[in-house]
Coordinates of C-alpha atoms and ligand atoms in Angstrom, one line a residue:
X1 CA 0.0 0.0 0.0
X2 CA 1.1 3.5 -1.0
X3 CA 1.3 5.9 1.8
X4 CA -1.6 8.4 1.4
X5 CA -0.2 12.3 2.2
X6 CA -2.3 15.6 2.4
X7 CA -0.7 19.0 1.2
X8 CA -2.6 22.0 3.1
X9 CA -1.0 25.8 1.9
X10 CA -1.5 29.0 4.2
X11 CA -0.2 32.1 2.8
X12 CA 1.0 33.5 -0.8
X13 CA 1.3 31.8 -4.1
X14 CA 4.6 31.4 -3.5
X15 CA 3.7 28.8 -1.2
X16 CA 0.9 27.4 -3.6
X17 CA 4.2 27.0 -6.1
X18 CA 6.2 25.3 -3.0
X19 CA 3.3 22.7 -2.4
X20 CA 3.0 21.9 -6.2
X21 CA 6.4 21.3 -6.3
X22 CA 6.5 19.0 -3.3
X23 CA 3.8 17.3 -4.7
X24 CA 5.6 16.8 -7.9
X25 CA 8.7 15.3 -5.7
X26 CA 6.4 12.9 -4.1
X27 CA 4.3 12.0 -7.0
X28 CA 7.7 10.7 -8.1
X29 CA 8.7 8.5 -5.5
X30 CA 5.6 7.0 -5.8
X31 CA 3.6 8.5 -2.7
X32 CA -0.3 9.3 -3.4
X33 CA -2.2 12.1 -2.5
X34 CA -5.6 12.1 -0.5
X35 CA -8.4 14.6 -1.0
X36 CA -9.1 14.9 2.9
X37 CA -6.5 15.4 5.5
X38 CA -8.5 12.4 7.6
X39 CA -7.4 10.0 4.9
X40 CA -3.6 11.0 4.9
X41 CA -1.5 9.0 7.0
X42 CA 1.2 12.2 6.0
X43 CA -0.1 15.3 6.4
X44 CA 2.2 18.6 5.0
X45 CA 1.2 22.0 6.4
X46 CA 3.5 24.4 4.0
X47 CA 3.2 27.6 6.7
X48 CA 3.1 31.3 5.7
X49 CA 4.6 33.7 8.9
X50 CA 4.2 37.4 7.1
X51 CA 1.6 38.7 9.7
X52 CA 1.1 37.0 12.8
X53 CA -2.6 36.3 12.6
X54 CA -1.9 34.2 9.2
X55 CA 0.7 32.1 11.7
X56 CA -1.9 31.8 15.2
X57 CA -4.4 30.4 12.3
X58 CA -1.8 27.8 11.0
X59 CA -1.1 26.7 14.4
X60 CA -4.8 26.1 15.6
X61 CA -5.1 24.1 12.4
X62 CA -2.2 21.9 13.0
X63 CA -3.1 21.4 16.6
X64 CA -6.6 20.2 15.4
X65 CA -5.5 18.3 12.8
X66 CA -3.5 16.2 15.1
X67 CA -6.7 15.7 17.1
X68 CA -9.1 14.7 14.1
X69 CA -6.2 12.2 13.2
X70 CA -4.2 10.7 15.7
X71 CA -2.4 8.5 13.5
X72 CA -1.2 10.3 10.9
X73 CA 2.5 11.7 10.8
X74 CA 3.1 15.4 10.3
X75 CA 6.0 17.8 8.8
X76 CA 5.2 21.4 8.6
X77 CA 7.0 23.2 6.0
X78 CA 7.7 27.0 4.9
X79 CA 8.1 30.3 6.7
X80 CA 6.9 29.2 10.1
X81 CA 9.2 26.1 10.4
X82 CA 12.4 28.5 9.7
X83 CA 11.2 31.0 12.1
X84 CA 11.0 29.1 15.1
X85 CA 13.0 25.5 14.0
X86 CA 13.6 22.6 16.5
X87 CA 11.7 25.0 19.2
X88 CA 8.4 23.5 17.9
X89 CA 8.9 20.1 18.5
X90 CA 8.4 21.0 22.2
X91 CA 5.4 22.8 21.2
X92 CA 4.2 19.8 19.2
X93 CA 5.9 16.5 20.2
X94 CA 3.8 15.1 17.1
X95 CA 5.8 16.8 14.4
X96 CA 8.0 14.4 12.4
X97 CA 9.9 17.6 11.2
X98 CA 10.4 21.2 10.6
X99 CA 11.5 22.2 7.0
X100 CA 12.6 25.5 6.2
X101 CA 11.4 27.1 2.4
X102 CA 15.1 26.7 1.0
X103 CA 14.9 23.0 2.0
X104 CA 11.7 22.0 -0.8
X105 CA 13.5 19.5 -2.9
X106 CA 14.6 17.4 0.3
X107 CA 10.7 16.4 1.2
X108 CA 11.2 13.4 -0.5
X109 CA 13.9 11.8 1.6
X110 CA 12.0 13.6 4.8
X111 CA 8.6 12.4 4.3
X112 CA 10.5 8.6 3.9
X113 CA 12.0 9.3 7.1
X114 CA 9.1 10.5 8.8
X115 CA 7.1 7.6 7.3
X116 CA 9.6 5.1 9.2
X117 CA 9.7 6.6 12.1
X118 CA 12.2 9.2 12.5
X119 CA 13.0 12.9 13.1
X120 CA 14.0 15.4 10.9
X121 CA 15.1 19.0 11.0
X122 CA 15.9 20.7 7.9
X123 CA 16.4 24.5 8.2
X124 CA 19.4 26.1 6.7
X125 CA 20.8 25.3 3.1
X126 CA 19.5 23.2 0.1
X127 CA 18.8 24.9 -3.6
X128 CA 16.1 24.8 -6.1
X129 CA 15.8 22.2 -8.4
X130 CA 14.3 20.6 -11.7
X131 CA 11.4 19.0 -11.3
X132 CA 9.0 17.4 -14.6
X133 CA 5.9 17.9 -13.0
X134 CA 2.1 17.7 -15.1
X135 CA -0.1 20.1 -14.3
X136 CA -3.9 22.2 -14.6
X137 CA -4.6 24.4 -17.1
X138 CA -2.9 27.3 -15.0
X139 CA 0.3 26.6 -13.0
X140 CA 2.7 28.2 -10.6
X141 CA 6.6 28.1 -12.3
X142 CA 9.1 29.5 -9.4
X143 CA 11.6 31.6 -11.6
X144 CA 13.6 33.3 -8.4
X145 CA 13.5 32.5 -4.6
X146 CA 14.2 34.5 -1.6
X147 CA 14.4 38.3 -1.7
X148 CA 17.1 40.8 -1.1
X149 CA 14.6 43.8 -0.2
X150 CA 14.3 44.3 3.2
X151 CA 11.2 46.5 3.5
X152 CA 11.3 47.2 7.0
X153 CA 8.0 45.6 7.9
X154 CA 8.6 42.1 6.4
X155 CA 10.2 39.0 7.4
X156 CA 10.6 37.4 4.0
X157 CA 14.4 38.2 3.6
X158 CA 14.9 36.8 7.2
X159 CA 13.3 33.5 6.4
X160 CA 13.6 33.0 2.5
X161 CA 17.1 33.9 2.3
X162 CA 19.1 35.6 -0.3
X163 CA 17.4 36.2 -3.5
X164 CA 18.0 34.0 -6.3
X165 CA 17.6 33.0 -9.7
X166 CA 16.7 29.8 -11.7
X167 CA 18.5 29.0 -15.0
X168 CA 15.8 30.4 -17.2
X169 CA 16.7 26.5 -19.2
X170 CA 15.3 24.9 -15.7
X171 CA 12.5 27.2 -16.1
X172 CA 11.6 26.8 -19.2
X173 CA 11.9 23.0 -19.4
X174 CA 9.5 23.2 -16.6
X175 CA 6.9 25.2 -18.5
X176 CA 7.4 23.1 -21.6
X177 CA 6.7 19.7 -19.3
X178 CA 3.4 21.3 -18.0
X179 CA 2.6 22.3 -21.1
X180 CA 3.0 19.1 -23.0
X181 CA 0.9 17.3 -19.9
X182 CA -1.7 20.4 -20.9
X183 CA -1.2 23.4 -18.8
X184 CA -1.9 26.6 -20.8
X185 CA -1.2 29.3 -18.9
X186 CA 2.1 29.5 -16.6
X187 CA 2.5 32.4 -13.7
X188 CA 6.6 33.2 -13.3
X189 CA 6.8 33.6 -9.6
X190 CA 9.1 35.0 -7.2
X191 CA 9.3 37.8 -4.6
X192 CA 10.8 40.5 -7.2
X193 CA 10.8 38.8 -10.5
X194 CA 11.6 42.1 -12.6
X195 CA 15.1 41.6 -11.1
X196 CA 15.3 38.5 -12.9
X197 CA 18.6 37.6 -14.5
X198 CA 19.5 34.4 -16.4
X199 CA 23.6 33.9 -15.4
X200 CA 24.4 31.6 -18.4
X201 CA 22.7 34.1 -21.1
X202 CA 22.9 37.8 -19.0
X203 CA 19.1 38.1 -20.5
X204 CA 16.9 39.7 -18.1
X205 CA 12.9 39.0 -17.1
X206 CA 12.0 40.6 -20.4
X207 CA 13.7 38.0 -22.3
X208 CA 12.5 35.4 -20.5
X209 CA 9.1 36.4 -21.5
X210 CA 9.7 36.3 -24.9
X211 CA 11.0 33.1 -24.8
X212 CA 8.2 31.6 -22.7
X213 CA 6.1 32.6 -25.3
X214 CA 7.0 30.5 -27.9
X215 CA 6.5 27.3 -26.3
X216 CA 3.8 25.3 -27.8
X217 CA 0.6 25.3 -26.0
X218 CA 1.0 28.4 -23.6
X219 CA -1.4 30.4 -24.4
X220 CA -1.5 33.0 -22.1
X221 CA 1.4 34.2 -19.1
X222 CA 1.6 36.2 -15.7
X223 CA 3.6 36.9 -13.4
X224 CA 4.3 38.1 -9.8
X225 CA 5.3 40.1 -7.5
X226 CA 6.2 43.4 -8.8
X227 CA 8.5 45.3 -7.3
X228 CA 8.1 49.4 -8.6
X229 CA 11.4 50.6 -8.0
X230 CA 12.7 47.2 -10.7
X231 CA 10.1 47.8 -13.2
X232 CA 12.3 48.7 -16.7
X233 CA 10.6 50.4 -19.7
X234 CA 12.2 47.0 -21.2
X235 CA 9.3 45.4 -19.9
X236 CA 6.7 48.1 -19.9
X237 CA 7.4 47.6 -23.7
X238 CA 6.7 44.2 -24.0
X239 CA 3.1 44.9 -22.0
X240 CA 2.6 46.3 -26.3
X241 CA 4.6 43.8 -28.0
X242 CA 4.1 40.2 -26.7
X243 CA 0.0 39.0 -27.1
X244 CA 0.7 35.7 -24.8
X245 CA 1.0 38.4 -21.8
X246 CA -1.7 38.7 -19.8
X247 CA -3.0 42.1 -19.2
X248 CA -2.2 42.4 -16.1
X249 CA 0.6 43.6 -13.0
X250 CA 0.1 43.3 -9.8
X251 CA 2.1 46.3 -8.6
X252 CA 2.3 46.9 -4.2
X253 CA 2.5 50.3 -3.8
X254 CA 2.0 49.9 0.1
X255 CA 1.6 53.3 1.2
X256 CA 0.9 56.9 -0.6
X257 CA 2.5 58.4 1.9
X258 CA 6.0 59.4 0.8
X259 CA 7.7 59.7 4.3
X260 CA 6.3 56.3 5.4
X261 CA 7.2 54.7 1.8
X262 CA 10.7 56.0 2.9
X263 CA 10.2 54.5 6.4
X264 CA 9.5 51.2 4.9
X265 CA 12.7 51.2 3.1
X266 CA 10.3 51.0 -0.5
X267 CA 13.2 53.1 -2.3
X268 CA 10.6 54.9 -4.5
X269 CA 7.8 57.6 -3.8
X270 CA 4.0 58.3 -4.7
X271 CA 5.4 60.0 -7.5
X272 CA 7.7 57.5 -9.3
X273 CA 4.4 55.3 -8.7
X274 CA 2.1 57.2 -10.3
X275 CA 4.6 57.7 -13.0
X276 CA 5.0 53.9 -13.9
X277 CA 1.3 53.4 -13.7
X278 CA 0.8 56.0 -16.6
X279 CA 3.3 54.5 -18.9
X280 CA 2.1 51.0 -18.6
X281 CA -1.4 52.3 -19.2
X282 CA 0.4 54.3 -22.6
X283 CA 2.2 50.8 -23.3
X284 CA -1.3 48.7 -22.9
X285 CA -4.5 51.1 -22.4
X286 CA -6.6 47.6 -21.6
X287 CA -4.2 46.9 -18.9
X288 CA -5.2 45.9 -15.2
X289 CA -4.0 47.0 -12.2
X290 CA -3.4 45.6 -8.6
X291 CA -1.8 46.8 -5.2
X292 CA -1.4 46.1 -2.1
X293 CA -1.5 48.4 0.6
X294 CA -0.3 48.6 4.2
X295 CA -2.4 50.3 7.1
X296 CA -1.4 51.5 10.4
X297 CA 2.6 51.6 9.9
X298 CA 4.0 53.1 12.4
X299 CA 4.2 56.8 12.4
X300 CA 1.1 56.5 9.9
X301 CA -1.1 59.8 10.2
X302 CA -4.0 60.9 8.8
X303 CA -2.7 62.4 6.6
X304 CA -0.2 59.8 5.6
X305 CA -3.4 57.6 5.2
X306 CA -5.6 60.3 3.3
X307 CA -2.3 60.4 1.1
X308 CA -2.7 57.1 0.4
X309 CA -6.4 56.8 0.0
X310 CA -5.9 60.0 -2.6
X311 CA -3.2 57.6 -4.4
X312 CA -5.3 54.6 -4.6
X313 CA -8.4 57.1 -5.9
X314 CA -5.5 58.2 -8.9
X315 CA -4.4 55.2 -9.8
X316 CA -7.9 53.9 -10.4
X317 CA -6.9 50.6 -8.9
X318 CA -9.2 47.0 -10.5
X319 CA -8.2 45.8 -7.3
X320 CA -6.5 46.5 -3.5
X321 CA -5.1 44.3 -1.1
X322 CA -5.3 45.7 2.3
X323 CA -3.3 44.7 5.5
X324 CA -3.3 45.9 8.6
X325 CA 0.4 46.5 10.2
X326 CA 1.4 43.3 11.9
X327 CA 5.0 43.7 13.9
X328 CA 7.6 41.0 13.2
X329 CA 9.8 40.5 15.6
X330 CA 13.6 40.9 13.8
X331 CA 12.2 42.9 11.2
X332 CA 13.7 46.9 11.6
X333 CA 10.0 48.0 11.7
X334 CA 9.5 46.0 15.5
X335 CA 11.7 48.7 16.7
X336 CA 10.0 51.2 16.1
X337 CA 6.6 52.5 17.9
X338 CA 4.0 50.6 17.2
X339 CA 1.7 54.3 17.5
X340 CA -1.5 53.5 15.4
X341 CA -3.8 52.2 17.5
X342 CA -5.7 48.5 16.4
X343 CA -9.4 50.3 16.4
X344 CA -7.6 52.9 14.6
X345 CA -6.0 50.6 12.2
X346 CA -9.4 48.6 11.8
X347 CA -11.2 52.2 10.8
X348 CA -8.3 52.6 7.9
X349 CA -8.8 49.5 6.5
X350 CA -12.3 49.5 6.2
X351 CA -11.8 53.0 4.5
X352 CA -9.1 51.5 2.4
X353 CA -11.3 48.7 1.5
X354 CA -14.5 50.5 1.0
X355 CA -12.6 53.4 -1.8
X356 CA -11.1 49.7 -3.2
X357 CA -14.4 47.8 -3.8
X358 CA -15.9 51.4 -5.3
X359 CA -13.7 51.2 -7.3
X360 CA -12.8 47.3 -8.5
X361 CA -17.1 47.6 -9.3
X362 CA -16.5 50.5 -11.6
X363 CA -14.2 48.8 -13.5
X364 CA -15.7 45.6 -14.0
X365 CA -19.1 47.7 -14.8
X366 CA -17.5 48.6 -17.9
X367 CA -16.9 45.5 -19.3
X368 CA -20.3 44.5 -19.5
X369 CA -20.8 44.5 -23.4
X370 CA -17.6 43.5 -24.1
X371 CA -15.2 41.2 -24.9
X372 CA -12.9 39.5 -22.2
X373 CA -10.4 37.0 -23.3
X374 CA -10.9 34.5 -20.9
X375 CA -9.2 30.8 -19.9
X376 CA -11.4 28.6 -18.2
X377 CA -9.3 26.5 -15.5
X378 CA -12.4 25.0 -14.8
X379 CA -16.0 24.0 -16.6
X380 CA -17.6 27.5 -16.1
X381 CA -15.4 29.4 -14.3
X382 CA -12.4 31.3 -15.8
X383 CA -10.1 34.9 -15.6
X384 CA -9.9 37.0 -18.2
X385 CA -6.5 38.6 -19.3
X386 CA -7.2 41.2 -17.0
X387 CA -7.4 38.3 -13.8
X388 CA -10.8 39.0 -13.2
X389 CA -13.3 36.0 -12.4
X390 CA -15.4 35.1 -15.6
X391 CA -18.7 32.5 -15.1
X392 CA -19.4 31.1 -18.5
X393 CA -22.1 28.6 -18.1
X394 CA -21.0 25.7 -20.7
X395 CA -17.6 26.5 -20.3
X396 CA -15.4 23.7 -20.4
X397 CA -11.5 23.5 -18.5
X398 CA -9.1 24.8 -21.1
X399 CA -11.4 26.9 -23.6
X400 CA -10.1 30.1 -24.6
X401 CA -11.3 33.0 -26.7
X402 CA -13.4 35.8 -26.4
X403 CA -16.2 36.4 -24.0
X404 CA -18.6 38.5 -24.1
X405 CA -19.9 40.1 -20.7
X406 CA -23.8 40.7 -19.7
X407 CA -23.6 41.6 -16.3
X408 CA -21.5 41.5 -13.0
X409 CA -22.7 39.8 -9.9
X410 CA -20.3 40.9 -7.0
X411 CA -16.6 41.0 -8.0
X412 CA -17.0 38.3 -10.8
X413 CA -18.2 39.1 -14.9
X414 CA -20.8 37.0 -16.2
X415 CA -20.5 36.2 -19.9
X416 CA -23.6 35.4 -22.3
Ligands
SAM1 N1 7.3 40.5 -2.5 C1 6.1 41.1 -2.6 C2 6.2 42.7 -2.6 O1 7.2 43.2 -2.7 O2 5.2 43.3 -2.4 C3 5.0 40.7 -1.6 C4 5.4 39.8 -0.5 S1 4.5 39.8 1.0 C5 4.4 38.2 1.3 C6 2.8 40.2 0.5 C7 2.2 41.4 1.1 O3 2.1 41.3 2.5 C8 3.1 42.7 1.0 O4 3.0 43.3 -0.3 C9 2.6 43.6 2.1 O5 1.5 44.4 1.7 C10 2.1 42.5 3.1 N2 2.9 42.5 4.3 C11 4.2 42.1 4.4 N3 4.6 42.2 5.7 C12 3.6 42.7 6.4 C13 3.4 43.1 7.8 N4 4.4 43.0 8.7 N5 2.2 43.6 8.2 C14 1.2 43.7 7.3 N6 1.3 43.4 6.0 C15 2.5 42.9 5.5
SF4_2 FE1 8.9 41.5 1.7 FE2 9.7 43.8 0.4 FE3 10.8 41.4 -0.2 FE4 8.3 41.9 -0.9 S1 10.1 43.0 -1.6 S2 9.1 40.0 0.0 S3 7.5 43.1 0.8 S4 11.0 42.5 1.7

């Protein structure tokens, strides 16, 4: 009998990639996957640790999936196991082992020793690999890992290490697999992928676009994250010239404030923001665009926050991610006051939220009548170029074409 293991993912997509990957690895050495974590006799929790209510919710689900099955081994994986290491075996003496993020292709030799009975702690070293995976009809390819930024508030750098990059070969072997086992649209991730740069060829993230988009069967690619003060008019360019990229960038701004931008160690202003937004809307005028958006840093005033309520309003966001500040210990931000209080921190998000969702509706409102190129990962449901959730009743996984929109229900377009 095949040991049965069950892959749950907190967090970003990076972590989505992380789990796909390990599932890939296992799939290989000839471990099965169960639908329900009560079935798995190895269960995976890959852990996200960037705010520390995302982290208190991974632990009460790991505490009470030990309960609902007391057989099953456990490993947790990602952010959360690097942060606090061997410390959490004492915390749960049912772990089998901690493995940090930079330690991904080892799960295969941990999850055999877990599965006989030992211990393992994995949680500095190890490097990305290859891995011929098959995939859906959109998938996840890792093109850099760890990140050299340091925004003052985050923990990433601390716990993802130094940033670096795949051989853009690696990568795009790895989209030609998925795409010969029928994937057709691939996301390049990584915390900063517009710093990308292949060593053996010097070409840069630009280049690597135009080479993804010659492979057979991709029809359509993404990316993320964004970082503003990286984005070249190389690729703003290639927004116009290459019809496989999706019309869309997911660009955090985090603040419209320019003296907390500086505090966050951002390395841009509201300004230079703006300034990008307008040429990518010049390079591509049916372009999307996404943020994300910090409240309550410290220092954060009113008018620091009507600054950035006023920048959001300019940039006529399709979409805002809004976080409350959440202080990470060994990040440069804990040292600093923590001055905003919560209920004052809860008011700005709802504000931020409420001018985002005004604003997301407006956009999508004007589609209705139009065409959206849309991908349907699954029968009925799909995203258009510009990311936003098309219903297509009829719809089957894979089609791709033209849509046109009748209405919009909530934050999703309904075509005829
Ligand atoms: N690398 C990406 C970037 O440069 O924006 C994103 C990585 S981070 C995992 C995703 C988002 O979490 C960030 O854009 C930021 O808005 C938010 N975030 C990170 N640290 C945070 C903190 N300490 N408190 C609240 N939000 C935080
Ligand atoms: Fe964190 Fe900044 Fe790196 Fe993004 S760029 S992962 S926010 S340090």
């Amino acid at each position: 009998m095949k040991t049965k293991i069950y892959i749950r993912t907190f967090g970003c997509q990076m972590n989505a990639a992380d789990s796909g990957v390990m599932r890939g690895i296992l799939e290989d050495r000839g471990f099965e996957f169960s639908e329900k974590p009560e079935d798995a006799e190895l269960v995976i929790f890959n852990s996200c640790s960037v705010r520390d209510h995302a982290e208190n919710r991974m632990f009460s689900n790991l505490g009470l999936a030990m309960k609902k099955n007391p057989e099953a081994a456990f490993i947790l994986a990602g952010c959360t196991a690097k942060r606090y290491g061997e410390e959490l075996f004492k915390r749960f003496p049912r772990l089998g082992a901690v493995m940090a993020p930079s330690e991904l292709f080892s799960i295969g030799d941990i999850a055999e020793k877990v599965m006989s009975g030992g211990r393992a702690a994995a949680l500095e070293g190890g490097s990305y690999g290859f891995v011929s995976r098959r995939g859906g009809v959109s998938e996840f390819v890792v093109i850099q890992t760890g990140c050299d930024n340091y925004c003052s508030y985050c923990v990433v750098p601390f716990l993802r290490d130094a940033e670096r990059y795949r051989p853009a070969e690696d990568i795009l072997r790895e989209a030609e697999c998925l795409a010969a086992s029928g994937t057709n649209e691939i996301v390049f991730l990584g915390q900063n992928v517009n710093s990308y740069r292949d060593e053996k060829t010097g070409g840069d993230f630009s280049d690597l676009l135009a080479r993804a988009a010659k492979i057979d069967g991709i029809r359509r690619i993404r990316f993320l994250t964004s970082h503003p003060k990286d984005i070249s008019g190389r690729l703003i360019a290639e927004f116009a010239s290459n019809p496989k990229l999706a019309r869309h960038l997911h660009l955090p701004v985090q603040s419209g404030s320019d003296s907390v931008l500086k505090a966050m160690n951002r390395k841009y202003g509201s300004g230079d923001y703006l300034k990008i937004l307008e040429k990518l809307r010049e390079s591509a005028p049916d372009i999307a665009l996404t943020t994300d958006v910090i409240v309550g840093f410290p220092g954060e005033t009113d008018s620091d926050f009507a600054q950035t309520l006023n920048l959001i309003r300019s940039a006529a966001f399709d979409g805002v991610y809004v976080f409350k500040y959440s202080p990470r210990e060994g990040t440069a931000s804990f040292s600093m006051k923590d001055d905003v209080r919560d209920e004052q921190k809860k008011e700005r998000l709802s504000a931020a939220l409420a001018l985002a969702k005004e604003l997301a509706l407006k956009k999508r409102e004007g589609w209705i009548g139009q065409k959206a190129e849309t991908l349907f990962e699954n029968d009925d449901v799909g995203h258009s170029s510009q990311n936003y959730l098309v219903f297509k009743k009829g719809a089957k996984a894979g089609d791709f074409g033209g849509v046109r929109i009748k209405a919009v229900s909530g934050f999703r377009l309904i075509a005829e």
